[in-house]
mmCIF file with all atom_site columns, C-alpha atoms in Angstrom:
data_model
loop_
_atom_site.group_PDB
_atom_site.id
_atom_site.type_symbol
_atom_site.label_atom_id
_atom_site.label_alt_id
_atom_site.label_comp_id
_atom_site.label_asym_id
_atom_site.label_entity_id
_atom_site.label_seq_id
_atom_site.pdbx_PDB_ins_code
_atom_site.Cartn_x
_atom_site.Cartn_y
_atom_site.Cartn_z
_atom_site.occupancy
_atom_site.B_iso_or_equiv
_atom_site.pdbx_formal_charge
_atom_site.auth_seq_id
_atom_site.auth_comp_id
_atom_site.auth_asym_id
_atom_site.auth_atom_id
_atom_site.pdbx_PDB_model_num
ATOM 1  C CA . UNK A 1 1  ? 0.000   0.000   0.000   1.00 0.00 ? 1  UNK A CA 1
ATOM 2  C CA . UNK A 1 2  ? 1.089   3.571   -0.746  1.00 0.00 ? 2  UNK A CA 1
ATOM 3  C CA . UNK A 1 3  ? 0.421   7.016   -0.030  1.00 0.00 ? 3  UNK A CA 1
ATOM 4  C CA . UNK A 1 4  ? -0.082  9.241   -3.027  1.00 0.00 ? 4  UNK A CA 1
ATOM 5  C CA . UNK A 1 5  ? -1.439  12.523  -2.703  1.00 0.00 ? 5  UNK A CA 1
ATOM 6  C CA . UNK A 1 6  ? -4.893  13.127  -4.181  1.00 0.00 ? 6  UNK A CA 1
ATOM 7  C CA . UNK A 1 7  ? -4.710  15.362  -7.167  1.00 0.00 ? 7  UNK A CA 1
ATOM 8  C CA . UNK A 1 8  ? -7.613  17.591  -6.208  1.00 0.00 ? 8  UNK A CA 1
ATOM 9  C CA . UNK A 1 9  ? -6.907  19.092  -2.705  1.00 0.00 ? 9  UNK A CA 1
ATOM 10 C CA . UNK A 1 10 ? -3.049  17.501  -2.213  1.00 0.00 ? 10 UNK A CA 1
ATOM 11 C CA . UNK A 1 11 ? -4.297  15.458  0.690   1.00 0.00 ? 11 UNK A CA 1
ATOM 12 C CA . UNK A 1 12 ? -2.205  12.519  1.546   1.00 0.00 ? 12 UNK A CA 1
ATOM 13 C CA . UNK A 1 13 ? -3.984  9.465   0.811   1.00 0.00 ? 13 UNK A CA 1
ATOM 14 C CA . UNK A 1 14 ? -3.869  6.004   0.521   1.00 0.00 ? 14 UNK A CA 1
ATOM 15 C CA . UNK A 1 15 ? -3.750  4.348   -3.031  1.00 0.00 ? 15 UNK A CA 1
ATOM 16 C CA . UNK A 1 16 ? -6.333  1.714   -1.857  1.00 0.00 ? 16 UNK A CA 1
ATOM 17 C CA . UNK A 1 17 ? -8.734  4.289   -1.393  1.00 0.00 ? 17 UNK A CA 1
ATOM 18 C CA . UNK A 1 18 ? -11.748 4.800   -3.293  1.00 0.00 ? 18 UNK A CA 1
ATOM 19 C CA . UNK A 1 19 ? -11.872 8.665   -2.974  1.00 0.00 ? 19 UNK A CA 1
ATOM 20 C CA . UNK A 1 20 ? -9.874  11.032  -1.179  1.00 0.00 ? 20 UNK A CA 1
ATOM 21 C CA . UNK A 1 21 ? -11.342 11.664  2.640   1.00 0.00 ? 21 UNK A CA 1
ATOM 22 C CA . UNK A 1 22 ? -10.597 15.408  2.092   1.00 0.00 ? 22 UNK A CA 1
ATOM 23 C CA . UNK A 1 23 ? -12.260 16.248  -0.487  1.00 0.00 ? 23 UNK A CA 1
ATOM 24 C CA . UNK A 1 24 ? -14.237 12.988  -1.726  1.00 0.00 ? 24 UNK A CA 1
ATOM 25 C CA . UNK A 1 25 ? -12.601 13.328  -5.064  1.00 0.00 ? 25 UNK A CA 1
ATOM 26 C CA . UNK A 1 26 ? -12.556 9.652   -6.884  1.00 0.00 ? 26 UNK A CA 1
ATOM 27 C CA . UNK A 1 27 ? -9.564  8.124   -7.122  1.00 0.00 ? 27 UNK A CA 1
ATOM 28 C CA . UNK A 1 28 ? -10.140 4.495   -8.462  1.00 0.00 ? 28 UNK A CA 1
ATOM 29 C CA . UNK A 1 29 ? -10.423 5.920   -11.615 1.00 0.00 ? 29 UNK A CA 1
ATOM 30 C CA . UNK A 1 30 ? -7.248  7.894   -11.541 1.00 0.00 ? 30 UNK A CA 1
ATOM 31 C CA . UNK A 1 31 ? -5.074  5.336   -9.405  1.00 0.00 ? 31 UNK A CA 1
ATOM 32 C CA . UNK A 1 32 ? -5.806  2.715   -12.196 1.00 0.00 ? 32 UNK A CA 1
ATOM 33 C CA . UNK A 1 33 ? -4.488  5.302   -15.131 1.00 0.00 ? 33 UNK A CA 1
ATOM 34 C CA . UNK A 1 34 ? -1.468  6.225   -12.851 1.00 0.00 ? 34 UNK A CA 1
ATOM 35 C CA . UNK A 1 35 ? -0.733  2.054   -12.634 1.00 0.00 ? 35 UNK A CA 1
ATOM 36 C CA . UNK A 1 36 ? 2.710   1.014   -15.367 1.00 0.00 ? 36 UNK A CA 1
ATOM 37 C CA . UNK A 1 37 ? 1.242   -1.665  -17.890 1.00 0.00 ? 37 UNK A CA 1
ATOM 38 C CA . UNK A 1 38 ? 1.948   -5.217  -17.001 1.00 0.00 ? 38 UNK A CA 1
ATOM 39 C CA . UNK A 1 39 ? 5.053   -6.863  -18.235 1.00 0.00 ? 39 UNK A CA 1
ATOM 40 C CA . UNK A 1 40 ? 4.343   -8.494  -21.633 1.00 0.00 ? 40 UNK A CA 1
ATOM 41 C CA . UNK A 1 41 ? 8.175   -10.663 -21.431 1.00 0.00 ? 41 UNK A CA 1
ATOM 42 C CA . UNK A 1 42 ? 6.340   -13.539 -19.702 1.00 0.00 ? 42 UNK A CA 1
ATOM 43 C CA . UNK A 1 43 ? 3.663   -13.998 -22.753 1.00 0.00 ? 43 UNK A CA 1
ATOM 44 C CA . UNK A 1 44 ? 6.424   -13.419 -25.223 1.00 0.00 ? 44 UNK A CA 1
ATOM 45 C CA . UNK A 1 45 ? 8.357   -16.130 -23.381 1.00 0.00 ? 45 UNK A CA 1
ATOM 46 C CA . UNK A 1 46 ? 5.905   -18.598 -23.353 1.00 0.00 ? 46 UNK A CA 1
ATOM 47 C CA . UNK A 1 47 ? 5.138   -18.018 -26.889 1.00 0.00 ? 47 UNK A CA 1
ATOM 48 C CA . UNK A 1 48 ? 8.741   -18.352 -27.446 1.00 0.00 ? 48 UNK A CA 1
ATOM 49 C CA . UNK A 1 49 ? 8.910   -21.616 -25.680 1.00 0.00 ? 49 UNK A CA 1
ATOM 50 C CA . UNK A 1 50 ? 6.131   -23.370 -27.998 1.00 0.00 ? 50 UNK A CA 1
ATOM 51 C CA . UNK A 1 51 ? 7.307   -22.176 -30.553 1.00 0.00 ? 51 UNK A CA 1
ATOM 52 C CA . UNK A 1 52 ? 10.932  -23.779 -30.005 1.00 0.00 ? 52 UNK A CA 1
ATOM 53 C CA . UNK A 1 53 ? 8.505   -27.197 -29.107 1.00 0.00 ? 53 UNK A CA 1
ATOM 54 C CA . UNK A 1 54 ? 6.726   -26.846 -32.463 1.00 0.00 ? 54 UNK A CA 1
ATOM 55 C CA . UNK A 1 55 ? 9.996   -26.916 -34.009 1.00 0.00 ? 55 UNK A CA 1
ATOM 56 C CA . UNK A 1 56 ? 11.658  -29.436 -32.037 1.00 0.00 ? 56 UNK A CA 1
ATOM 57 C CA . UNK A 1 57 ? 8.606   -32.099 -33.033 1.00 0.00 ? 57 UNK A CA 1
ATOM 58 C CA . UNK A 1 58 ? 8.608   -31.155 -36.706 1.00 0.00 ? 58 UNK A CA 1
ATOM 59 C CA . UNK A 1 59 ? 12.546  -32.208 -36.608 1.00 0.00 ? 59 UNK A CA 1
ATOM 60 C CA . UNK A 1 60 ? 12.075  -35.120 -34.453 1.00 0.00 ? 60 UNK A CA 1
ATOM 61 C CA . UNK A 1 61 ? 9.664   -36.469 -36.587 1.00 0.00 ? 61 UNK A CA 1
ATOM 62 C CA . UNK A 1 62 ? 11.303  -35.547 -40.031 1.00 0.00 ? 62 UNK A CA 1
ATOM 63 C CA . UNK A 1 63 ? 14.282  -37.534 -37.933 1.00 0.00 ? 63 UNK A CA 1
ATOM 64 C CA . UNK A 1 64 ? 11.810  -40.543 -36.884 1.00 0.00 ? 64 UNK A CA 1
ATOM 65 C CA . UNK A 1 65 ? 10.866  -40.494 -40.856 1.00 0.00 ? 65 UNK A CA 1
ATOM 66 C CA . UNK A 1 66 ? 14.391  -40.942 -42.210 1.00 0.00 ? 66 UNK A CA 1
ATOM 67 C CA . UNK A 1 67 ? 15.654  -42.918 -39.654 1.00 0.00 ? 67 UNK A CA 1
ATOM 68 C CA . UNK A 1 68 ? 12.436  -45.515 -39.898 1.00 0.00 ? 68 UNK A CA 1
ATOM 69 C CA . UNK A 1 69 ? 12.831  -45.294 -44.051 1.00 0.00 ? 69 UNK A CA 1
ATOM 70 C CA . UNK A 1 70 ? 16.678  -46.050 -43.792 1.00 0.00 ? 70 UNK A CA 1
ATOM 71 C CA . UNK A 1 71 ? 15.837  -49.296 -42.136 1.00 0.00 ? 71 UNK A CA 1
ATOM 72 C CA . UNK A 1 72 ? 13.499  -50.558 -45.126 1.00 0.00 ? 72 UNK A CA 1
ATOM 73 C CA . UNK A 1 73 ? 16.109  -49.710 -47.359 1.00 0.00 ? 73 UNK A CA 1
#
């Protein structure tokens, strides 16, 4: 929990609350804007990650192929 001050009177307030005991001026609505964006590496990680599976199957079975038609050779 922080303490932000409340951008219509410059009370001190908490950034859990839903408007500012001062001056009752909302503050969900502004705390929300004030918030950084979520980090988007995880997503991009785990996208990363399947795609490195994808292409790990494709070769295994393009291996699995080759090896199993060398055999009948």
């Amino acid at each position: 929990m922080a303490i932000i001050n409340c951008p219509e009177c410059n009370n001190k307030v908490s950034d859990k609350a839903e408007s500012c005991p001062n001056c009752a001026f909302p503050l969900n609505r502004i705390t929300n804007t004030i918030k950084a964006p979520e980090n988007k590496e995880g997503c991009f990680l785990q996208t990363l990650n399947t795609g490195c599976m994808i292409i790990f199957a494709i070769i295994a079975i393009i291996v699995i192929i080759g090896v199993i038609g060398g055999m009948t050779s």
